[in-house]
Each structure stands twice: as structure tokens, then as C-alpha cells.
CSV table of C-alpha atoms in Angstrom, one decimal:
chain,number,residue,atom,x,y,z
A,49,UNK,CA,-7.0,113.9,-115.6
A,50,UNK,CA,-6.0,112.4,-112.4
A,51,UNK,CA,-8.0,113.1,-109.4
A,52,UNK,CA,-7.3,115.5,-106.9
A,53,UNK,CA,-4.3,114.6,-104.3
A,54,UNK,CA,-5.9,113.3,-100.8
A,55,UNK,CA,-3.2,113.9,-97.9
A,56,UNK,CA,-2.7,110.6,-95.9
A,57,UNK,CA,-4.1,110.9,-92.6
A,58,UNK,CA,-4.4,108.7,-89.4
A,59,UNK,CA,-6.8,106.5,-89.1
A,60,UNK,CA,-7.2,107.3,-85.4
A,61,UNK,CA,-7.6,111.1,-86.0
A,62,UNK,CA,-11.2,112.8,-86.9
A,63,UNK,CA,-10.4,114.2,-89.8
A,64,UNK,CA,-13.4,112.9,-91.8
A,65,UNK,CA,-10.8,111.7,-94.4
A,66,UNK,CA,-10.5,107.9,-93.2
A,67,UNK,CA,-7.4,107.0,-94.9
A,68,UNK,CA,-8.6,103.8,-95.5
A,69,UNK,CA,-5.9,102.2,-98.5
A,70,UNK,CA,-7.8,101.4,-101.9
A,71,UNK,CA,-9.9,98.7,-101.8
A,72,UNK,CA,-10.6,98.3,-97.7
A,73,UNK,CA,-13.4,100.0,-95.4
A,74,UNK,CA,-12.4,102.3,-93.3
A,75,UNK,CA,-10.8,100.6,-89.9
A,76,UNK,CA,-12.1,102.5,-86.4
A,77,UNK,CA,-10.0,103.6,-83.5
A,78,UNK,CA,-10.8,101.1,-81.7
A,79,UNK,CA,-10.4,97.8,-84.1
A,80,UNK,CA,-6.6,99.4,-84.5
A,81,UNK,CA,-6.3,99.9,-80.9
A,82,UNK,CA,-7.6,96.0,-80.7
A,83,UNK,CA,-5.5,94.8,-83.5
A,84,UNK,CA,-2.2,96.6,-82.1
A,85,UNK,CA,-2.8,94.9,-78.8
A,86,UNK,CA,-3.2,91.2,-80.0
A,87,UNK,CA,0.3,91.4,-82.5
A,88,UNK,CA,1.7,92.8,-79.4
A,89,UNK,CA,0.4,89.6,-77.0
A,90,UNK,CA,1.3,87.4,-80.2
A,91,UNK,CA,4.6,88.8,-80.0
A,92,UNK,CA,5.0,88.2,-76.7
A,93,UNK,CA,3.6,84.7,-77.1
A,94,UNK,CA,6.7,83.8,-79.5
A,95,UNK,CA,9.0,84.9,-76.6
A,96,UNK,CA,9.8,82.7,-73.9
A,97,UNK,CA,11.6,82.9,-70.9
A,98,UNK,CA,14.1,80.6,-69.1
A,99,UNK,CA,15.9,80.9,-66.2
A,100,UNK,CA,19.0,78.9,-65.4
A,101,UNK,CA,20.6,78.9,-62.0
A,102,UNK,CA,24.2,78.5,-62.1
A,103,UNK,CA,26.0,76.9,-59.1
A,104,UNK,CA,29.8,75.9,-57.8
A,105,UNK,CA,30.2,72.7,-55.7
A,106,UNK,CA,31.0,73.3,-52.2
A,107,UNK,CA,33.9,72.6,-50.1
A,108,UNK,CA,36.2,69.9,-50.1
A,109,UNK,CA,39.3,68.8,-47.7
A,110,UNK,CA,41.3,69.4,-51.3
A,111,UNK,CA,39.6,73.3,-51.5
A,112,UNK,CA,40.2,73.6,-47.9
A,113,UNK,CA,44.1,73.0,-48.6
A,114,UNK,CA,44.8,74.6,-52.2
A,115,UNK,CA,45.3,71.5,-53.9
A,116,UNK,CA,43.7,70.8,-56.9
A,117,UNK,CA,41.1,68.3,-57.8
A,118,UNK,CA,40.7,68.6,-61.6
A,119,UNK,CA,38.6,64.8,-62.3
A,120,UNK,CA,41.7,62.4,-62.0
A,121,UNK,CA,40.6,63.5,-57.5
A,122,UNK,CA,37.0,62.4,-57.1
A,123,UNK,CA,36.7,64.4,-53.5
A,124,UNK,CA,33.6,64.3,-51.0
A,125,UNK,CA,32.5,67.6,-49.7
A,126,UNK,CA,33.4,68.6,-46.4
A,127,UNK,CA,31.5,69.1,-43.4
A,128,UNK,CA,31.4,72.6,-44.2
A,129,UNK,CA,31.2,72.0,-48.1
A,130,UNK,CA,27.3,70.4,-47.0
A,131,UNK,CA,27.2,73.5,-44.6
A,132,UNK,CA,27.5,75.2,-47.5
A,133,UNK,CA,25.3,73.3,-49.7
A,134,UNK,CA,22.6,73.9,-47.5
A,135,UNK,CA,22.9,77.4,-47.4
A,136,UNK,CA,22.4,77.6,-51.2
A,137,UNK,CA,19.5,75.3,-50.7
A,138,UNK,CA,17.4,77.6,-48.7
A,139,UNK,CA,18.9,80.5,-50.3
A,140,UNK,CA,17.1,78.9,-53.9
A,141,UNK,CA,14.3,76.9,-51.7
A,142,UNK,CA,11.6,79.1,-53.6
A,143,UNK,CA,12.4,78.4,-56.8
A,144,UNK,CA,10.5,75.4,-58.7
A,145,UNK,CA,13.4,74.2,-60.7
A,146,UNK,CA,12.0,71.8,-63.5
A,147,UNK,CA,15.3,70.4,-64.6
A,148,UNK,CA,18.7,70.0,-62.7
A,149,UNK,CA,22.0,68.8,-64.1
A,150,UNK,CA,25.2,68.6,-62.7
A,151,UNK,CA,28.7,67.0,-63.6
A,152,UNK,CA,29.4,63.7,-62.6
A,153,UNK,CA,32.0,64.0,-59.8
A,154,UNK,CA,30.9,63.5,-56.5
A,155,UNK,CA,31.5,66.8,-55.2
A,156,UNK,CA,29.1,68.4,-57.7
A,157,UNK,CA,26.3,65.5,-57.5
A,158,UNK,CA,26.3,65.9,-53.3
A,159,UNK,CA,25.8,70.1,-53.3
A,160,UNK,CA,23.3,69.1,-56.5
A,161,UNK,CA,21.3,66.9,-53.9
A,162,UNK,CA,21.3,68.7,-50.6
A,163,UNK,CA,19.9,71.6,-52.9
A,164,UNK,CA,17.5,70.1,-53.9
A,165,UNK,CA,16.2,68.4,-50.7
A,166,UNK,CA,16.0,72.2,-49.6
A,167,UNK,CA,13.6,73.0,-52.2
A,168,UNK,CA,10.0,74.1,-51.4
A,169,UNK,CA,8.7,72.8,-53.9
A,170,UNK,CA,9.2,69.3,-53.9
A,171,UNK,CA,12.7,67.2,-53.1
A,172,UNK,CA,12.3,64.4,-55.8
A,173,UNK,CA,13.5,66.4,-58.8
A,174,UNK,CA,15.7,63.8,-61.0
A,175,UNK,CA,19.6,65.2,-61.2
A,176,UNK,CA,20.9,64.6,-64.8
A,177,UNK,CA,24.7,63.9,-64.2
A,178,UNK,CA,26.6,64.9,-67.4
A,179,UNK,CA,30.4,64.2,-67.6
A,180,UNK,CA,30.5,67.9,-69.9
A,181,UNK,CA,30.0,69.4,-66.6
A,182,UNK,CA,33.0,68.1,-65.1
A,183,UNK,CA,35.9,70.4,-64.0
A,184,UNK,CA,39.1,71.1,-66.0
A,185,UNK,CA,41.5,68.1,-66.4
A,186,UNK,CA,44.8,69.3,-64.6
A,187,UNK,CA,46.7,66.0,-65.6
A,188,UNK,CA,50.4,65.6,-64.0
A,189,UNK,CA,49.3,68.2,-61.4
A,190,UNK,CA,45.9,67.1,-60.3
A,191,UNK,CA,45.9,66.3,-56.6
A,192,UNK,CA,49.3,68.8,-56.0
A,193,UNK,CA,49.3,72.1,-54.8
A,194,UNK,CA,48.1,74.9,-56.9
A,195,UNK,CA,51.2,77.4,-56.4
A,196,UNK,CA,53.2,74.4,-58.3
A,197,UNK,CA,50.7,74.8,-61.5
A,198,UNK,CA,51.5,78.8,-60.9
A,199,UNK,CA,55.3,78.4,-60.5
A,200,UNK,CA,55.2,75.9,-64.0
A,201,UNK,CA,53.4,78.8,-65.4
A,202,UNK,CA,55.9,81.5,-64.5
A,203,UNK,CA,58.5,79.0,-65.5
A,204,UNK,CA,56.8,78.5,-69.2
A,205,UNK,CA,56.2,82.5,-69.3
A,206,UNK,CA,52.6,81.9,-69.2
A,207,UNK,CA,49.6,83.5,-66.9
A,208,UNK,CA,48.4,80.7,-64.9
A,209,UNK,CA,44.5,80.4,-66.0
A,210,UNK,CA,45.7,79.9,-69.6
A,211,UNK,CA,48.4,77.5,-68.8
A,212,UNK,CA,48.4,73.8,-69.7
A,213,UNK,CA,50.4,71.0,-67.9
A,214,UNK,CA,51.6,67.9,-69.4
A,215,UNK,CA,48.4,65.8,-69.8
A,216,UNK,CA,45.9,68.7,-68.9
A,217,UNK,CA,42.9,70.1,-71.0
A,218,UNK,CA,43.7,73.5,-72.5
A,219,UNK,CA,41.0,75.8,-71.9
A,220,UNK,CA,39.9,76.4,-75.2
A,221,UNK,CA,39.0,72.1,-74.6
A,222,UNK,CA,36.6,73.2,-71.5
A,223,UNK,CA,35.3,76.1,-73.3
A,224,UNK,CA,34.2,73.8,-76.3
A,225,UNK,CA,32.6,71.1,-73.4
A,226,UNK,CA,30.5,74.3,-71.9
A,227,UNK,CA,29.5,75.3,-75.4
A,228,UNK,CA,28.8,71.7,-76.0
A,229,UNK,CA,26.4,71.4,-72.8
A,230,UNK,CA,25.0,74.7,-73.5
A,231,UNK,CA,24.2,74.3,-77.5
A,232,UNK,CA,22.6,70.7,-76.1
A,233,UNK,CA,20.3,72.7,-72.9
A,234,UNK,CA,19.2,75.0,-75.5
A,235,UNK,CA,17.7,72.6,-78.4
A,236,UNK,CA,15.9,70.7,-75.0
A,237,UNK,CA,14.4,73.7,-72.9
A,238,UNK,CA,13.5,74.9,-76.8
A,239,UNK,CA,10.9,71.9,-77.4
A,240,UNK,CA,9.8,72.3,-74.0
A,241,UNK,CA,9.1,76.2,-74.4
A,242,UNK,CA,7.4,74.8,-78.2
A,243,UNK,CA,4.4,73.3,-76.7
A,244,UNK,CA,3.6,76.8,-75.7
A,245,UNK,CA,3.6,78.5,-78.9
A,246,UNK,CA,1.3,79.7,-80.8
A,247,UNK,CA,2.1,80.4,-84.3
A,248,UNK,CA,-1.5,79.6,-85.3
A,249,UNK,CA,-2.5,82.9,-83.2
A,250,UNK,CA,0.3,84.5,-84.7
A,251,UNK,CA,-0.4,84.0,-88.3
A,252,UNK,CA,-3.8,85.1,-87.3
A,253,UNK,CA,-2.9,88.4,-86.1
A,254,UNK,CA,-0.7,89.3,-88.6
A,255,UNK,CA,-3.5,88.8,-91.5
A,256,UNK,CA,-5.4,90.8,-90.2
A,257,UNK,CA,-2.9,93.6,-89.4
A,258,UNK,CA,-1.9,94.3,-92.9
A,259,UNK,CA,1.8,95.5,-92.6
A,260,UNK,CA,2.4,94.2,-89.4
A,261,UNK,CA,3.3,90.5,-90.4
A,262,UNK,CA,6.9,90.9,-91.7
A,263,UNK,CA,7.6,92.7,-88.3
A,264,UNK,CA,6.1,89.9,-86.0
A,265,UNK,CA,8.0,87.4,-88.1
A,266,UNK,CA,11.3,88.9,-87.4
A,267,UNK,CA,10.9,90.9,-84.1
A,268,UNK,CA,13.5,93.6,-83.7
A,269,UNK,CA,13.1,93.9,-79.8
A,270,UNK,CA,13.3,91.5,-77.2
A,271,UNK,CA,12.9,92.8,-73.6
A,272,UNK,CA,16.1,93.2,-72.0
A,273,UNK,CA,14.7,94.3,-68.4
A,274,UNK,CA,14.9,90.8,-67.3
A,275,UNK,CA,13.5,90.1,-63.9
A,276,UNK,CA,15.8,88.0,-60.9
A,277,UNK,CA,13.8,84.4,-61.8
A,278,UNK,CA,12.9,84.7,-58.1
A,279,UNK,CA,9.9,87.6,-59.2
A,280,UNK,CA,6.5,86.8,-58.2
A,281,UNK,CA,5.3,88.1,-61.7
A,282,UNK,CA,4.1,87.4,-65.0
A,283,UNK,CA,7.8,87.6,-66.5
A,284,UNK,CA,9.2,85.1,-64.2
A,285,UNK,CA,10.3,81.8,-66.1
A,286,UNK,CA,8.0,78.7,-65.7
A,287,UNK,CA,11.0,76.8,-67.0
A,288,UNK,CA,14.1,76.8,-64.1
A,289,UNK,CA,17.4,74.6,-64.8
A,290,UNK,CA,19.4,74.1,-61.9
A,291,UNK,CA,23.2,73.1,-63.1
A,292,UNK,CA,25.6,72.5,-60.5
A,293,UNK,CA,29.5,72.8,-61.8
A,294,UNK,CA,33.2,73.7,-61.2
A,295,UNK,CA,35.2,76.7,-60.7
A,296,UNK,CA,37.0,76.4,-63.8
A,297,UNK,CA,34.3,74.9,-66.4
A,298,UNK,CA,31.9,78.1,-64.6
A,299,UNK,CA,34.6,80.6,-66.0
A,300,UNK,CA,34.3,79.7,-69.3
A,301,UNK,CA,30.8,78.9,-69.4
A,302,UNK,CA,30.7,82.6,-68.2
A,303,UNK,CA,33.3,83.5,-71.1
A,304,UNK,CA,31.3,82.2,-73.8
A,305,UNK,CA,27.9,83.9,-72.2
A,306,UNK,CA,29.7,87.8,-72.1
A,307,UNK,CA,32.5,87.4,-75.1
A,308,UNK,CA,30.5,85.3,-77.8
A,309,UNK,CA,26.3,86.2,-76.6
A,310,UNK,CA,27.2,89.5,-75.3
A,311,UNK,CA,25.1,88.7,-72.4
A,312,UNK,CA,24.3,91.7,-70.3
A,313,UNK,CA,25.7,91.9,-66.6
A,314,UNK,CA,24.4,93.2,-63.6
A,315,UNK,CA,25.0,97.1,-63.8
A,316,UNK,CA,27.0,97.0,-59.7
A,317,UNK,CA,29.3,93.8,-60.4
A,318,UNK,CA,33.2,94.8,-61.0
A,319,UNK,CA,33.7,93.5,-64.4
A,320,UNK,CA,37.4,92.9,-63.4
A,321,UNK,CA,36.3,90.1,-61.7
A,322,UNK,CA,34.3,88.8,-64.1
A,323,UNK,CA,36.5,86.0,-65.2
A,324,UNK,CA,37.9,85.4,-61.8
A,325,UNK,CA,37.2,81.8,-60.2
A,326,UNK,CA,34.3,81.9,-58.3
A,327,UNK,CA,34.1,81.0,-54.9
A,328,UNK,CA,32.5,77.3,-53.2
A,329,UNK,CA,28.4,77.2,-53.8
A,330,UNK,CA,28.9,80.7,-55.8
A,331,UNK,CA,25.0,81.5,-56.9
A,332,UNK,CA,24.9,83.2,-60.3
A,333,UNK,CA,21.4,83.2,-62.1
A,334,UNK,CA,20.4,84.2,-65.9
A,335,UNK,CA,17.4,84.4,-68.0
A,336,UNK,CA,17.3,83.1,-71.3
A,337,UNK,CA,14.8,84.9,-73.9
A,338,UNK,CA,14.0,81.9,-76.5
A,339,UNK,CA,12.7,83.8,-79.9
A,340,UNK,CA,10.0,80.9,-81.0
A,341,UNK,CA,10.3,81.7,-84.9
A,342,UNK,CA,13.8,82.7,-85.5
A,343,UNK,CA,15.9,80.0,-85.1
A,344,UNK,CA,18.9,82.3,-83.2
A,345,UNK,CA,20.7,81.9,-79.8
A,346,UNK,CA,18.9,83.2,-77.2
A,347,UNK,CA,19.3,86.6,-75.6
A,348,UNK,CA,21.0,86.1,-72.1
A,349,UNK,CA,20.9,88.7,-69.0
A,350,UNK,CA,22.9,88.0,-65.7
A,351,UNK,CA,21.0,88.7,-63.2
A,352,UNK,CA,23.5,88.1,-60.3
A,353,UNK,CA,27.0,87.0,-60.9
A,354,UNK,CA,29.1,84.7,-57.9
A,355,UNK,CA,26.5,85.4,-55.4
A,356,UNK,CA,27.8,84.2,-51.9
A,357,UNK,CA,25.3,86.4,-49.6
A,358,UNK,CA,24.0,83.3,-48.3
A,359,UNK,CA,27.0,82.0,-47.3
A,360,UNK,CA,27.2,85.0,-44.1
A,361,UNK,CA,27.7,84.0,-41.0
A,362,UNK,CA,28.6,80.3,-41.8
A,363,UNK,CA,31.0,78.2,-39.9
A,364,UNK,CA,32.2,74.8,-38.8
């Protein structure tokens, strides 16, 4: 005859019944209490945080007079483009970027510099020029005035944005360069967030928690209250990218982040204007959540989204 049925009870009660499983001693409050609280910090360990700083070139004489640039126009910036440029400097001065990139055209490589040389915590950061980066080719209508690419676009029946002119990349073409870039920034700031891990610790914890291994293998939440990557806290990033763009490579690098990784945007920006250009030495910043042991993309939160505040009161 079986023995009597023994009701389940929790180990951090004092019942006298310890509901210790077959074959193990009874566990105390206090070693779950400890046990809980290192899967946690080992969960927390396979999580790393990135944040990438997101920034338009400022002015040129071509901006200045509505004609476009595309790359076939390799345009200096303006007197107040570097006006500009050094207003987004201070404005980021007190972040310690680790890595910067920007495209290769020298409107993009001269805001990437003055930024730099406005940041507190050192000016001799190396800027990784990468031709990805570069704005959209415009072909036959690079250096022309952009109410001729609209009035070809009325002319083909087609919205302007998603028009392309003889010799011109379609936008799907600069969507595929951002996801290019980003796919490639991901597998690098991954191996530099790797020399943090610590799956030794992890593997640790979870053997000696019983049941809680399969769920620190494959953790179900990832912290979506992500902090502006300027915080003074333990959640701020101790990896920063800089990348330093164009108006029409940043809207679809901000396409792919909102339509394909559902990345979460501030709750006060107008979405309307979500996929609108943004305007010269725009700031918007993200953090990247990097899962350590499930190879995945990373969960993305926008923290700001075409920031210009630090552009008030600027003039010639």
C-alpha cells in the first residue's frame, strides 16, 4: 500500500513539511533566497547593453539651396554646417564613445570630427569611414534641385521618397547597405560585449538551482526600460558607437530598426514623422540589449528620435 499523500509545500514557509524532492536535503530560506539572487545576477551577466548614437551631417551650401548631393556631389560643410557640428559636439561631450563610424563623404567625416574634438573624454578616437554609410545615389539628378526629383515623381505617378531616377539606387538598395552595416556593427560590438561573459558563472548557477537552468538558457525577458545612454547608472552602456550618416540612408536605417526589430520609440515622438528626413546634425540615440547565449538580434529601444534641441539659438 502506498504511503500516505504529503501536500507540496513551499520551501520558504514553516510548515514543518520541508518539501524537499526525493532524494535532496531540505534547502532553507535563505540558500533559495541566495540561489534566486545569483541566476538573477547570472542573468543579467548574459545581457549586455550598447548604445549607439545616431547622427546627420550638418549643413552644406547644396542643403542650404535644396539641391541634392546624393555621392556623385562630394560637398564641404558650411560655416554653419561646423556651427552645427559643434553644437552636437557639446550636446554628446559627455559621452565616452568607444567606436565611431561614419560614411565616407566629406560632409559626414568633417561633423564626425568636430564631434569628436568636443568630446570630454578624449579627442583622439579613430573615425572608421565606411562607404555603406554613404547617402542615397540620386544619379541623373544629383547636384539639381530637389522639386525636379518631385516633379519626375508626379510625372511617373510615384510618391517622391520611393521614386527612382535613371541611374539612382532604389531604396530597397540603401535599405540592404543599412542592414548590411548594421548586421556587420552587430557581429563586432558582440565579441567585444563576449569578453564580459560569463557563461562559466552561469552554468554554475543553474546546477545548483535545479529547474532554473532551461530558463537562464533561454531568457524570456529582457529589460525594456532602457535608460538615455547619457545615465550616470549601472544600466548605462560601457560600449558607445558614434555613426555619423545621411538623411536618406538614416530613414531607412530607422525603417529597418521599427518595421523589421520592432524597436520601441519614445512614448511623446509623432510617429507620423517617424519616416520623415531628419533634419542637419539630427541626434537620435538607441540601446542595444545583446542576449550573450541566444544567438538573436538584439532588442533595440529609441531613446530620442531627430533630436535638434541643441541646435536653439544657432546662427551664422
Amino acid at each position: 500500500m502506498l504511503g500516505a499523500y504529503r501536500p507540496w509545500r513551499s520551501v520558504l514557509s514553516n510548515d514543518p513539511v520541508s518539501g524537499a524532492a526525493p532524494g535532496r536535503a531540505a534547502v532553507s530560506g535563505s540558500a533559495v533566497t541566495a540561489t534566486l539572487a545569483a541566476a538573477a545576477a547570472a542573468a543579467a551577466a548574459i545581457m549586455r547593453k550598447v548604445g549607439v548614437v545616431l547622427v546627420r551631417h550638418g549643413e552644406t551650401r547644396y542643403n542650404k539651396a535644396k539641391l541634392l548631393q546624393g555621392q556623385g556631389v562630394d560637398e564641404p560643410l558650411s560655416q554653419f554646417g561646423f556651427k552645427q557640428a559643434e553644437a552636437a559636439g557639446k550636446f554628446l561631450s559627455n559621452i565616452k564613445f568607444t567606436h565611431v563610424f561614419s560614411s565616407d563623404l566629406q560632409r559626414a567625416k568633417q561633423t564626425a570630427s568636430t564631434i569628436v574634438l568636443k568630446n570630454s573624454h578624449g579627442s583622439k578616437l579613430e573615425i572608421i569611414c565606411d562607404a555603406r554609410l554613404r547617402e542615397r545615389k540620386y544619379g541623373i539628378v544629383e547636384g539639381k534641385p530637389l522639386n525636379e526629383l518631385r516633379a519626375m515623381a508626379k510625372a511617373a505617378g510615384q510618391k517622391c521618397p520611393f521614386f527612382t531616377p535613371p541611374g539612382a539606387e532604389t531604396v530597397d538598395e540603401v535599405q540592404a547597405r543599412a542592414e548590411d552595416f548594421f548586421n556587420h556593427l552587430c557581429q563586432l560590438l558582440m565579441k567585444i560585449t563576449e569578453k564580459d561573459s560569463a557563461p562559466e558563472q552561469l552554468d554554475k548557477v543553474a546546477d545548483d538551482s535545479g529547474d532554473s537552468h532551461t530558463s537562464l538558457k533561454n531568457p524570456s525577458c529582457v529589460d525594456l526600460n532602457g535608460s538615455d545612454i547619457n545615465d550616470d547608472n549601472s544600466d548605462t552602456p560601457v560600449v558607445n558607437v558614434l555613426i555619423v550618416s545621411h538623411g536618406g540612408f538614416i530613414r531607412q536605417w530607422v525603417r529597418h530598426f521599427v518595421e523589421d526589430l520592432q524597436c520601441l520609440l519614445p512614448q511623446s515622438f509623432d510617429e507620423s514623422k517617424v519616416f520623415s528626413v531628419c533634419p542637419n546634425t539630427a541626434v537620435s540615440s538607441f540601446t542595444l540589449t545583446f542576449n550573450q547565449v541566444v544567438s538573436s538580434s538584439p532588442s533595440i529601444i529609441c531613446n530620442n528620435l531627430y533630436n535638434c534641441s541643441h541646435l536653439d539659438g544657432i546662427t551664422l
